Coordinates of C-alpha atoms and ligand atoms in Angstrom, one line a residue:
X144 CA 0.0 0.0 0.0
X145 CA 1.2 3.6 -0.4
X146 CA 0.4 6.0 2.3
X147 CA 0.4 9.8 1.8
X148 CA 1.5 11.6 5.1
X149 CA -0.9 14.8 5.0
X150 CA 0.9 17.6 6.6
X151 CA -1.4 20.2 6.2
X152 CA -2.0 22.9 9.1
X153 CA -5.5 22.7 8.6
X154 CA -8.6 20.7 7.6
X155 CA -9.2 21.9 4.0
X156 CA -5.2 21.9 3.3
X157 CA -5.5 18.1 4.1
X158 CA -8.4 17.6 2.1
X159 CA -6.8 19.3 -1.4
X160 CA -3.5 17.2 -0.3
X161 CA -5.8 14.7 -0.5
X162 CA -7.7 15.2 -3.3
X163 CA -4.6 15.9 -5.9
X164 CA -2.6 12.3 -4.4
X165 CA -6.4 10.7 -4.0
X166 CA -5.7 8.2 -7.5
X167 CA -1.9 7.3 -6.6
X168 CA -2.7 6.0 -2.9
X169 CA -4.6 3.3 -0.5
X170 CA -4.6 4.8 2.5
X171 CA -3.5 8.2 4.3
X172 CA -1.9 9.3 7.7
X173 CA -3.5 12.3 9.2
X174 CA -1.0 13.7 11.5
X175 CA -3.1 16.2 13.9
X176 CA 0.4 17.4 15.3
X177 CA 0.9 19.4 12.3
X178 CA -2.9 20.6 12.8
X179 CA -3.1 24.3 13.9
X180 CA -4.8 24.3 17.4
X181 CA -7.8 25.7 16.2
X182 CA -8.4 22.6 13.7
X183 CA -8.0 19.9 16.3
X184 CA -11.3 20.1 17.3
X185 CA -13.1 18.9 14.2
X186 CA -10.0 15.8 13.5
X187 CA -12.4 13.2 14.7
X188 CA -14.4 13.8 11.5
X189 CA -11.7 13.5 9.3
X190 CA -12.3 9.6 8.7
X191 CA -15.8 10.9 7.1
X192 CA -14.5 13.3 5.0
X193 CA -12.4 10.7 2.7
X194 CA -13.1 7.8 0.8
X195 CA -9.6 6.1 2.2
X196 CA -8.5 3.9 5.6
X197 CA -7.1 6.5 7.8
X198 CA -4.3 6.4 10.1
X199 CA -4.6 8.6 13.1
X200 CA -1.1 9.8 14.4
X201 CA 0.2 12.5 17.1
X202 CA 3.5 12.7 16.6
X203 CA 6.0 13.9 19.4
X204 CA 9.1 16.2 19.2
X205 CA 11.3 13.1 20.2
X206 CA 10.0 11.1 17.0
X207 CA 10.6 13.8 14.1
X208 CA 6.7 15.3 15.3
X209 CA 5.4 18.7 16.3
X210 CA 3.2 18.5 19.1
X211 CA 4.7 20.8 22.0
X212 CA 2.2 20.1 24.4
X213 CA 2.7 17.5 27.5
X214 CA 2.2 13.8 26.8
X215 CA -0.9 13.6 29.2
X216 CA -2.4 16.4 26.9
X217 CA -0.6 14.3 23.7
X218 CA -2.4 11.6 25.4
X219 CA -5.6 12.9 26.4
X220 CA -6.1 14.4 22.7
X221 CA -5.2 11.0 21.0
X222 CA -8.1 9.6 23.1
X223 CA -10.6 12.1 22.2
X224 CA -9.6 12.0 18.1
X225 CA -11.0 8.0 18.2
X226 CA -14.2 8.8 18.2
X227 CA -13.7 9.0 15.0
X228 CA -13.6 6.2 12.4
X229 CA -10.0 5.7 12.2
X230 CA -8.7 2.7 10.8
X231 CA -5.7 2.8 12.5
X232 CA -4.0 4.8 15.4
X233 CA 0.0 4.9 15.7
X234 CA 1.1 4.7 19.2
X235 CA 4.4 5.0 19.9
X236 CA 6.3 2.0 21.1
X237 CA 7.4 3.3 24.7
X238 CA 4.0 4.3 25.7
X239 CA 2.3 1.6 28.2
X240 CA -1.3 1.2 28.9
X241 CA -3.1 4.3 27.9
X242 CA -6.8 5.7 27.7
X243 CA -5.8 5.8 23.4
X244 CA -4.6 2.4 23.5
X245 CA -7.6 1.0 25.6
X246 CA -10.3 3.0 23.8
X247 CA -8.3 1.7 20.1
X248 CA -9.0 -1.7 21.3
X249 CA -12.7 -1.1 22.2
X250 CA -13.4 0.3 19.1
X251 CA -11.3 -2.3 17.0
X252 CA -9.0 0.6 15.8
X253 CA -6.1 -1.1 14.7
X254 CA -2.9 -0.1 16.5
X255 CA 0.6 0.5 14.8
X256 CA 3.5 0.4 17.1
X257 CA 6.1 2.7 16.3
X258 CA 9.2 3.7 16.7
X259 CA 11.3 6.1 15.2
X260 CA 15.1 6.8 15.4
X261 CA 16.6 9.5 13.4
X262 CA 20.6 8.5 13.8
X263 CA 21.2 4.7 13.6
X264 CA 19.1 1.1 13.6
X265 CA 18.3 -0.3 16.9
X266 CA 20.4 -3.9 17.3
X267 CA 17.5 -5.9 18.2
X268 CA 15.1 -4.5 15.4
X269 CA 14.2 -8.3 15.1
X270 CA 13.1 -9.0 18.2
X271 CA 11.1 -5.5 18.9
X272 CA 9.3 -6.7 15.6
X273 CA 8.2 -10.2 16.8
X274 CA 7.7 -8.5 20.4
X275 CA 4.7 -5.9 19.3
X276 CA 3.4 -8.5 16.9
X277 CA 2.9 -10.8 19.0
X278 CA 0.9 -8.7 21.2
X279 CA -1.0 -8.6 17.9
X280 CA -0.5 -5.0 17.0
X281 CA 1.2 -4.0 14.0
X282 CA 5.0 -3.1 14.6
X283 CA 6.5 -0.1 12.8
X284 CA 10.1 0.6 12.8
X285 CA 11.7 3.9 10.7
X286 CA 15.3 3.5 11.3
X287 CA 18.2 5.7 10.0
X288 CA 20.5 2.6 7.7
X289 CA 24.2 4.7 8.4
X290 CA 25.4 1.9 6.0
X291 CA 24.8 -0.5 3.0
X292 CA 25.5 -3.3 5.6
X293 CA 22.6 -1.5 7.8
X294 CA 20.6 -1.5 4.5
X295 CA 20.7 -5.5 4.4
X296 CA 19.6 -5.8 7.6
X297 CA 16.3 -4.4 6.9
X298 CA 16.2 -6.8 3.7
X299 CA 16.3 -9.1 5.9
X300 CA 13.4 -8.9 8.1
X301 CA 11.5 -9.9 5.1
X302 CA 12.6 -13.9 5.1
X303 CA 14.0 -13.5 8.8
X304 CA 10.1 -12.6 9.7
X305 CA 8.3 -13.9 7.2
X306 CA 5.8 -15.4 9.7
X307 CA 4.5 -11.5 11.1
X308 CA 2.1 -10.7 8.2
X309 CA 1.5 -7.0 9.2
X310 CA 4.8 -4.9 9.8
X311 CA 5.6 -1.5 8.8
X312 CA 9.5 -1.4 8.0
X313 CA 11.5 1.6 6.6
X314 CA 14.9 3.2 5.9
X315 CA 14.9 6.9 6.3
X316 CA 18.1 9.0 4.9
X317 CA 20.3 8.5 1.9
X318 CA 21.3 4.9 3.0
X319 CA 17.4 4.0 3.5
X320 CA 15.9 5.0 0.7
X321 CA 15.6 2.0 -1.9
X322 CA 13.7 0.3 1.4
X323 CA 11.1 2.7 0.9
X324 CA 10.8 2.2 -3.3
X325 CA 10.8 -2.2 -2.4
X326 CA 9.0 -1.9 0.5
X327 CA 7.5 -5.0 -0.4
X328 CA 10.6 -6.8 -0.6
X329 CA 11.4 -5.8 2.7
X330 CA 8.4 -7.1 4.3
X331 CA 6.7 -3.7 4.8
X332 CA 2.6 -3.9 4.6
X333 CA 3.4 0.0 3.1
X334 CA 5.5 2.9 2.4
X335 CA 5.2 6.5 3.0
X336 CA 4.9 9.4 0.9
X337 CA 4.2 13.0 1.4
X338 CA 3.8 16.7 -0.9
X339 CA 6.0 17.8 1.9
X340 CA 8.4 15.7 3.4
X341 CA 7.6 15.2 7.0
X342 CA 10.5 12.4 7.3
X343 CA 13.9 12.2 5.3
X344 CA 13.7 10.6 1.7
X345 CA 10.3 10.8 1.4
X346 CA 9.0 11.6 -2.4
X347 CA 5.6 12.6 -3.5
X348 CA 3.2 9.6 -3.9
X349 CA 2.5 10.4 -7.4
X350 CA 6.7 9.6 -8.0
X351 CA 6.3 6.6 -6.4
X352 CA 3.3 5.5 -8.2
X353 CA 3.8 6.2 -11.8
X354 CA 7.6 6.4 -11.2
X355 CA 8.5 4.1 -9.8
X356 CA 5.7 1.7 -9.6
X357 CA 6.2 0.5 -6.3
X358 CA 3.1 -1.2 -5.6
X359 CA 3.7 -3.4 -8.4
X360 CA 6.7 -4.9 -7.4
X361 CA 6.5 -8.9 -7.0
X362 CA 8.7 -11.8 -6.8
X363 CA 9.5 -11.7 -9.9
X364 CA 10.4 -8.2 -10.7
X365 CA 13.5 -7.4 -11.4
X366 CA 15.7 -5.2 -9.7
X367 CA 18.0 -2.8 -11.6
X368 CA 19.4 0.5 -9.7
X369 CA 22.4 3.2 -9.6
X370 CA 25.0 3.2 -7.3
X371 CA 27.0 6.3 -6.4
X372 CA 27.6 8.4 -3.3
X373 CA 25.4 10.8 -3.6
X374 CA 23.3 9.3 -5.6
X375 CA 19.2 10.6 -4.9
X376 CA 19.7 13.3 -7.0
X377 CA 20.2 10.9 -10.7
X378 CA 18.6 11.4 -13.4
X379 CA 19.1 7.7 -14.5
X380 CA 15.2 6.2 -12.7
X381 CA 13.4 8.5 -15.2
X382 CA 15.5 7.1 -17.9
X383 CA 14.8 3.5 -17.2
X384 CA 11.6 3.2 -15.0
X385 CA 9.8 4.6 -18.0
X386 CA 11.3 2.5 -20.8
X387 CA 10.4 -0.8 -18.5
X388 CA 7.0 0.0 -18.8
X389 CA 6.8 0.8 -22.5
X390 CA 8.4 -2.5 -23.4
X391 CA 6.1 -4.1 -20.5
X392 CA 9.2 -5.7 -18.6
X393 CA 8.3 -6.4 -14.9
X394 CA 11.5 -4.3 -13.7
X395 CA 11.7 -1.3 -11.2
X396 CA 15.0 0.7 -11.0
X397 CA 16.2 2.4 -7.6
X398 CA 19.0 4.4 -6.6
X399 CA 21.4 3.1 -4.3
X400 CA 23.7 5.9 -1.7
X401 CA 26.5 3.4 -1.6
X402 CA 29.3 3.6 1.0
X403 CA 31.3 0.3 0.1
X404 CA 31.2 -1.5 -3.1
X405 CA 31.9 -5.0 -1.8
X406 CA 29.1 -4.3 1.0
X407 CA 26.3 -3.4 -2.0
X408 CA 27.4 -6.6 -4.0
X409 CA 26.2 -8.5 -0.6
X410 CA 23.5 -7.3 -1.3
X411 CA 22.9 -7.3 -4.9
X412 CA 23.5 -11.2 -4.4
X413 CA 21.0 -11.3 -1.5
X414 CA 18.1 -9.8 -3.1
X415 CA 18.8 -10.6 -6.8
X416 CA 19.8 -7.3 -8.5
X417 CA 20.2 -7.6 -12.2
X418 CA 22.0 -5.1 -13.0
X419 CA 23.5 -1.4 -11.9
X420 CA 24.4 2.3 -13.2
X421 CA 27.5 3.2 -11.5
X422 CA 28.4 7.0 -11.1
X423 CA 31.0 9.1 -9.1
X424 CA 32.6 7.5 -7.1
X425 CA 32.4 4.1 -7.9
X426 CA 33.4 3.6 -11.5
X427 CA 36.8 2.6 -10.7
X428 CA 35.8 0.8 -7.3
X429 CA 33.3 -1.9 -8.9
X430 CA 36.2 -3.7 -11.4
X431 CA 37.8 -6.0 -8.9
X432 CA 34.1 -7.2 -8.6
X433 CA 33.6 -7.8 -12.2
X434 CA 34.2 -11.6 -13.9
X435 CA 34.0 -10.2 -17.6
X436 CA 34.7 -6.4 -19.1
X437 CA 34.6 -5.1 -22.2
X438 CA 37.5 -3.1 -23.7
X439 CA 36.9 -0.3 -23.5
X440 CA 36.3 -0.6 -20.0
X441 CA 39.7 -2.4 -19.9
X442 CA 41.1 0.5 -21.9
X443 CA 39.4 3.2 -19.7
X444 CA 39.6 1.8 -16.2
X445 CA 36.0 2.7 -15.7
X446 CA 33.0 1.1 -15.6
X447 CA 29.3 2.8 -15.9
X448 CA 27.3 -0.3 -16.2
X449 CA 27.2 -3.8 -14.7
X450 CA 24.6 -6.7 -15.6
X451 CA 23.8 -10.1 -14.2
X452 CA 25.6 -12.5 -16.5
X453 CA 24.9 -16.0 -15.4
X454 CA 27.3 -16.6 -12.1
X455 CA 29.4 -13.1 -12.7
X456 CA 28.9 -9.5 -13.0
X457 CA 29.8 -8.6 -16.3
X458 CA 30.8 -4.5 -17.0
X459 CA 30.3 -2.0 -19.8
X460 CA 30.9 1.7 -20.4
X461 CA 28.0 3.4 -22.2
X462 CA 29.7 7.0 -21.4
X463 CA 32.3 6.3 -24.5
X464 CA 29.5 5.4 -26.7
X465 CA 27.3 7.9 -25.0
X466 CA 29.9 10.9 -25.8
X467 CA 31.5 9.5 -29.7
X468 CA 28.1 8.6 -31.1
X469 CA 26.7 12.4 -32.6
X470 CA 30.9 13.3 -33.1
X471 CA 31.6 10.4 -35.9
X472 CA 29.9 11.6 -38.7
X473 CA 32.4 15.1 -38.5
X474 CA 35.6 13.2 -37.2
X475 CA 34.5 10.9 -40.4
X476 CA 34.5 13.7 -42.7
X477 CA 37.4 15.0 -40.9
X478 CA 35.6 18.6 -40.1
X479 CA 36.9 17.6 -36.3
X480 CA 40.3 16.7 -36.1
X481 CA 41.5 18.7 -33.1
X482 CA 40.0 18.8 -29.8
X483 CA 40.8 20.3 -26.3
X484 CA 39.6 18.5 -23.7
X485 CA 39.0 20.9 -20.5
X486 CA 39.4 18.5 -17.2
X487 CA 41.0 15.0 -16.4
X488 CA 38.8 13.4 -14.4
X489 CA 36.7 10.3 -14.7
X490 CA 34.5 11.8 -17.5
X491 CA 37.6 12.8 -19.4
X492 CA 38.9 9.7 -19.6
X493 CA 36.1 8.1 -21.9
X494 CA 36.1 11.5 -23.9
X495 CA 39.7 10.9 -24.4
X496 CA 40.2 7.5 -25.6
X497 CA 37.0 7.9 -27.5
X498 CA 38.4 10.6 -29.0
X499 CA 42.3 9.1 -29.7
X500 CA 40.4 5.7 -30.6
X501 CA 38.8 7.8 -33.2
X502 CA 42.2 9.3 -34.8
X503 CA 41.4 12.3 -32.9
X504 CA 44.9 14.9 -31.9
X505 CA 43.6 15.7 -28.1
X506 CA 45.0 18.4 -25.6
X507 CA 44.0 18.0 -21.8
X508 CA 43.6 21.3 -19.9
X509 CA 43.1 20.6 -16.0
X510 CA 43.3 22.5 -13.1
X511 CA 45.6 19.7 -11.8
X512 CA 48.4 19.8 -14.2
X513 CA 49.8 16.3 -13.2
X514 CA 46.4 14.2 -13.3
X515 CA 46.5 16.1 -17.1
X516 CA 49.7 14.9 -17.7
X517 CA 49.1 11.1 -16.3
X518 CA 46.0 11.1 -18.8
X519 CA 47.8 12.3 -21.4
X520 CA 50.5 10.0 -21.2
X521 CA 48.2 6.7 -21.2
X522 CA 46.4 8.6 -24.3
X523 CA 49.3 9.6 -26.3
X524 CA 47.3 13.1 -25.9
X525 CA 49.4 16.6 -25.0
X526 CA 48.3 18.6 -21.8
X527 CA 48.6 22.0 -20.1
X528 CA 47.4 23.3 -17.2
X529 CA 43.5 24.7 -17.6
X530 CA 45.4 28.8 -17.3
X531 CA 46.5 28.2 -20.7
X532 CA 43.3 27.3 -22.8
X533 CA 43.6 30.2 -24.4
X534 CA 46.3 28.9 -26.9
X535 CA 43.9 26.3 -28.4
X536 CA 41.2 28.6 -29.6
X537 CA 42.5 27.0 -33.0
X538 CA 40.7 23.1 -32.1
X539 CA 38.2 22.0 -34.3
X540 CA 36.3 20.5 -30.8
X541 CA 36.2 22.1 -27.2
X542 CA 34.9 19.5 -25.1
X543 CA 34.3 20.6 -21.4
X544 CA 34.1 17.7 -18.5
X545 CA 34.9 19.3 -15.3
X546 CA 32.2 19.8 -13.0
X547 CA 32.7 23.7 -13.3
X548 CA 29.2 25.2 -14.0
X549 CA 27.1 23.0 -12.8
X550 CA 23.8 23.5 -10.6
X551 CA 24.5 25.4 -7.9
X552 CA 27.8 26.6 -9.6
X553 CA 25.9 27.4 -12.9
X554 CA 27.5 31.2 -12.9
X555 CA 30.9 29.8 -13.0
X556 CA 33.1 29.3 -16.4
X557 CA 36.0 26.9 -16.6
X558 CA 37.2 28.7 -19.8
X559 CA 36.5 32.1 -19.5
X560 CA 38.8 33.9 -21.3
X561 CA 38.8 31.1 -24.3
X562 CA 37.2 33.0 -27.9
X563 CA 35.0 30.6 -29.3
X564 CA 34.7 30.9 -33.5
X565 CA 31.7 29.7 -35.5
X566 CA 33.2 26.9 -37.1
X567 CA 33.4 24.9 -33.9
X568 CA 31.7 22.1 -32.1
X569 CA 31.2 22.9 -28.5
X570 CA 30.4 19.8 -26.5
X571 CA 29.3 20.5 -22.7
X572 CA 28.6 17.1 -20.1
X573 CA 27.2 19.2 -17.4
X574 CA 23.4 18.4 -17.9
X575 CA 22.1 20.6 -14.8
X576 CA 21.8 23.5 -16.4
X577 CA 21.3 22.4 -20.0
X578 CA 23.4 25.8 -21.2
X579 CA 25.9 26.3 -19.1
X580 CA 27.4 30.1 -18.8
X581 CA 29.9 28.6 -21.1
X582 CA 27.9 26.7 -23.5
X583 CA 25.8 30.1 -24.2
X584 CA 28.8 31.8 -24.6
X585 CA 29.6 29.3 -27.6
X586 CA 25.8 29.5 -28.6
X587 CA 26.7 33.5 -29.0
X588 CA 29.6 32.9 -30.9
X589 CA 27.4 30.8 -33.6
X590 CA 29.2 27.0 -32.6
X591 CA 27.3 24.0 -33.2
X592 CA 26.1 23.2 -29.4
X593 CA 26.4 19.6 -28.3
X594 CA 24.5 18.6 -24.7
X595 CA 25.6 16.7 -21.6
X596 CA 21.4 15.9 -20.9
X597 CA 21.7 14.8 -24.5
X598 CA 24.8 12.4 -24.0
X599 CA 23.6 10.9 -20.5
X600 CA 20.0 9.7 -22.5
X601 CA 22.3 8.3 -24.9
X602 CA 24.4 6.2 -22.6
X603 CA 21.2 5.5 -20.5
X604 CA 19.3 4.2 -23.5
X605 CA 22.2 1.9 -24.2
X606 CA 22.3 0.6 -20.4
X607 CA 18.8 -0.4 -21.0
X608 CA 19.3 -2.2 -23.6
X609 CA 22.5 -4.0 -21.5
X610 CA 19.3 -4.4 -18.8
X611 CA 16.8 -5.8 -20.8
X612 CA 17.8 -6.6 -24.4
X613 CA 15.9 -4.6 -25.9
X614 CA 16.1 -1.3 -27.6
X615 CA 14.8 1.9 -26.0
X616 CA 10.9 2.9 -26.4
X617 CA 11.3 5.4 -29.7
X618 CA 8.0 7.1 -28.2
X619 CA 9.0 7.6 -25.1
X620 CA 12.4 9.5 -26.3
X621 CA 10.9 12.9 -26.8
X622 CA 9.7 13.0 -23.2
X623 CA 13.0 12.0 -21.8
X624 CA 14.2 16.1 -21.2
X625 CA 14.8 18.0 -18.1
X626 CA 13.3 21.4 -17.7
X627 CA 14.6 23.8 -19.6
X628 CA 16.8 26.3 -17.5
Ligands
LIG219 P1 35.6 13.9 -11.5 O1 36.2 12.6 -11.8 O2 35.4 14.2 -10.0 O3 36.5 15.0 -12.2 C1 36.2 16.4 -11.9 C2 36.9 17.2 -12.9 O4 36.5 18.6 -12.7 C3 38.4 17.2 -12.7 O5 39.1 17.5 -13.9 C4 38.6 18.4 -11.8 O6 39.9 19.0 -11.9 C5 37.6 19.4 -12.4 N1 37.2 20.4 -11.5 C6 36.4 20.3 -10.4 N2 36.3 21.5 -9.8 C7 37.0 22.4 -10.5 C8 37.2 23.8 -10.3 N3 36.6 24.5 -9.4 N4 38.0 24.4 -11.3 C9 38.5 23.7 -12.3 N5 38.4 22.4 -12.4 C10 37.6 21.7 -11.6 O7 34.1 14.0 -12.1 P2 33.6 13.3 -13.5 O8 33.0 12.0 -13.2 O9 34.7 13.4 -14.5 O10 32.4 14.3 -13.8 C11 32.7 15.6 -14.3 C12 31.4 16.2 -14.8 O11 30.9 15.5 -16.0 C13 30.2 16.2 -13.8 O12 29.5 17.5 -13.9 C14 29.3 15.1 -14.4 O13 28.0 15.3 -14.0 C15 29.6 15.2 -15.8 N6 29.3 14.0 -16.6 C16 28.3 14.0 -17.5 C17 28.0 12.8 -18.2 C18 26.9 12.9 -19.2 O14 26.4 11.8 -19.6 N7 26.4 14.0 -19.6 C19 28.7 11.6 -17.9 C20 29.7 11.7 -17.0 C21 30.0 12.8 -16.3 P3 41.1 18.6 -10.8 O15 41.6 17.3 -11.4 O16 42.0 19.7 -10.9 O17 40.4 18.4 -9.5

């Protein structure tokens, strides 16, 4: 089930929050201790006012709440709220014996036992499970994973307490969040969403939904996913969540905040992933992991993708393909012979042997003269230090990979003394914004624009077809754009 937390300060506010979520969810959680004073007084209607089981909840400071009064008047005003006709009522886990909880049971208002903890996992998360549902209440535990390892314990209350049918189990945070996208693989009866967070890593329910299609997740879906550290912010799920569902494919694709590679292939083994994105950092750390690579991934020391292949993980790079693929027609026709390459980092060094693969003469300007020089030496490319881009304002092809001028840093210019001429192809991988300050300094000089949102599509449409075997939806390419900036 999917649950919209309504945070609303008001009645009517939680009825239009409501109202706009009503088609993507099965139940909500009214929480009266973000209700203005004034409002509390009517809550015990609320059940009435919706077509939806509700779950009545007063959350305290202690547990990520906002109720500032005392816990007898936290108590006293749970009590009162189940007159209404509440399916459920969250109680927190430390709370013995009250008027709520006795009243809850008279009126068969099903109780959720919960308990919250912002920094870390409690050790005996097992046993508190078993403990509250054996008293035949429904458990809840929203922990804070600090780990991947503390992200496989929560997969495994799933087969470790397969015999509790109800239990609410979720990760909150960075670490946490795939356990709210397969809550059903952890076990959990449902997941939260919200408009407004009212807990870390919630999304809206409509993402979740349509998204990523969480509610459809069985035992037979398959489970793709990025890893990278940070990670929540990728593009990559409304790449491939999209194109699974336009070729039908019972698949759902997550991203993964991953501390330790070997941890994550744990548990990519333990709950059957088939296959991965890998971003910053961890394109170099996943190749001791990998039975089979390709060459260019051999040739590149980097790795973007990695799929199931019977017993091994095999590994790909679609950033080469991603970046060569609109350049070969004009290195073909030799209009680009000459490029400068502006950076020396991970993203350079696809650009680079793409570009020397393809007959190309390459120059590496980085702010770090010597990781310029180790690139260009491997490469057979020349190098200077990023000062002196100025002298190549001859190349055929300025290719920019640094992370200079991306979102929040969009006012910033790697290059920004170089003179751009209208004969030249200007090739940006920042994709957030789409025109960077430097890009629309080429688009004023008349050069023919290439974009970083247009190479990552690229290189995401051939991940999907490492995923699933098939080529990317055509119809579903046009939508595949971020807003324009
Ligand atoms: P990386 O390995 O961390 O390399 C970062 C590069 O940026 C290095 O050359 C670094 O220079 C340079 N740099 C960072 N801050 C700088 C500053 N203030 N001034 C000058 N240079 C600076 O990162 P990466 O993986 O190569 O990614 C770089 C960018 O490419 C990111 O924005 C990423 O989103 C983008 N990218 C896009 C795609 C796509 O499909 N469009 C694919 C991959 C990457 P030093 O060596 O001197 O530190």
């Amino acid at each position: 089930m999917i649950c919209l937390v309504l945070s609303g300060s008001t009645i009517e506010e939680n009825i239009s929050q409501f109202k706009r979520n009503r088609e993507y969810v099965d139940l909500v959680e009214f929480r009266i201790d973000l209700l203005d004073e004034s409002s509390r007084g009517l809550a015990s209607k609320f059940p009435d006012m919706v077509d939806l089981p509700v779950i009545l909840t007063c959350r305290r400071q202690s547990d990520g709440g906002k109720y500032v009064g005392s816990e007898k008047s936290r108590g006293a005003l749970l009590e009162s709220c189940l007159d209404g006709n509440f399916a459920y009522v969250d109680i927190e886990d430390d709370i013995k014996r009250s008027a709520a909880e006795l009243k809850a049971r008279e009126r068969k208002i099903r109780i959720i036992r919960s308990r919250h903890d912002f920094t870390g996992m409690p050790s005996d998360i097992f046993h508190r499970i078993s403990k509250i549902a054996a008293k035949g209440d429904i458990p809840k535990m929203a922990v804070t994973p600090q780990s991947v390892l503390d992200l496989i314990t929560l997969f495994r209350v799933k087969t470790e307490l397969a015999d509790v049918g109800e239990k609410i189990v979720l990760g909150m945070g960075d670490f946490g969040f795939p356990s709210r996208i397969l809550y059903k693989r952890v076990g959990s009866m449902l997941t939260y969403c919200a408009d407004t967070p009212v807990a870390p890593g919630q999304i809206s329910a409509q993402k979740m939904k349509e998204l990523y299609r969480a509610d459809t997740v069985d035992d037979r879906t398959h489970i793709f996913g990025v890893i990278g550290n940070p990670v929540l912010h990728s593009f990559s799920p409304e790449i491939q969540n999209p194109g699974f569902k336009g070729i039908n494919f019972n698949a759902i694709y997550v991203p993964f905040h991953v501390d330790s590679v070997r941890s994550f292939f744990i548990l990519a083994e333990m709950i059957k992933i088939s296959g991965v994105s890998v971003t910053v950092p961890h394109k170099q750390n996943v190749l001791p992991y990998l039975g089979k690579i390709t060459r260019e991934v051999k040739q590149i020391g980097s790795c973007n993708t990695v799929v199931r292949a019977k017993n091994l993980w095999m590994g790909t790079n679609t950033d080469y393909y991603g970046f060569v693929d609109p350049l070969l027609v004009d290195i073909d026709n030799k209009t680009i012979q000459s490029a400068l390459v502006v950076g020396a980092g991970g993203a350079a060094r696809s650009v680079v042997w793409a570009l020397r693969n393809h007959g190309c003469k390459v120059t590496i300007v980085n702010r770090n003269v010597d990781r310029a020089r180790s690139l260009a030496l491997e490469t057979m490319a020349a190098f200077d230090s990023l000062d002196n881009a100025k002298h190549y304002e001859h190349v055929d092809l300025i290719v920019q990979t640094t992370s200079v001028g991306m979102i929040p840093d969009s006012e910033s210019d790697p290059i920004p003394d170089f003179n751009f001429t209208k004969d030249q192809t200007v090739y940006e991988l920042v994709y957030r914004p789409k025109y960077t300050k430097m890009l629309d300094r080429a688009r004023k000089s008349g050069c023919k624009l290439l974009f970083g949102i247009d190479m990552l599509i690229r290189q995401g449409k051939l991940q999907f077809e490492s995923f699933t075997g098939y080529h990317y939806p055509k119809r579903l390419e046009q939508t595949l754009h971020l807003e324009e900036d």
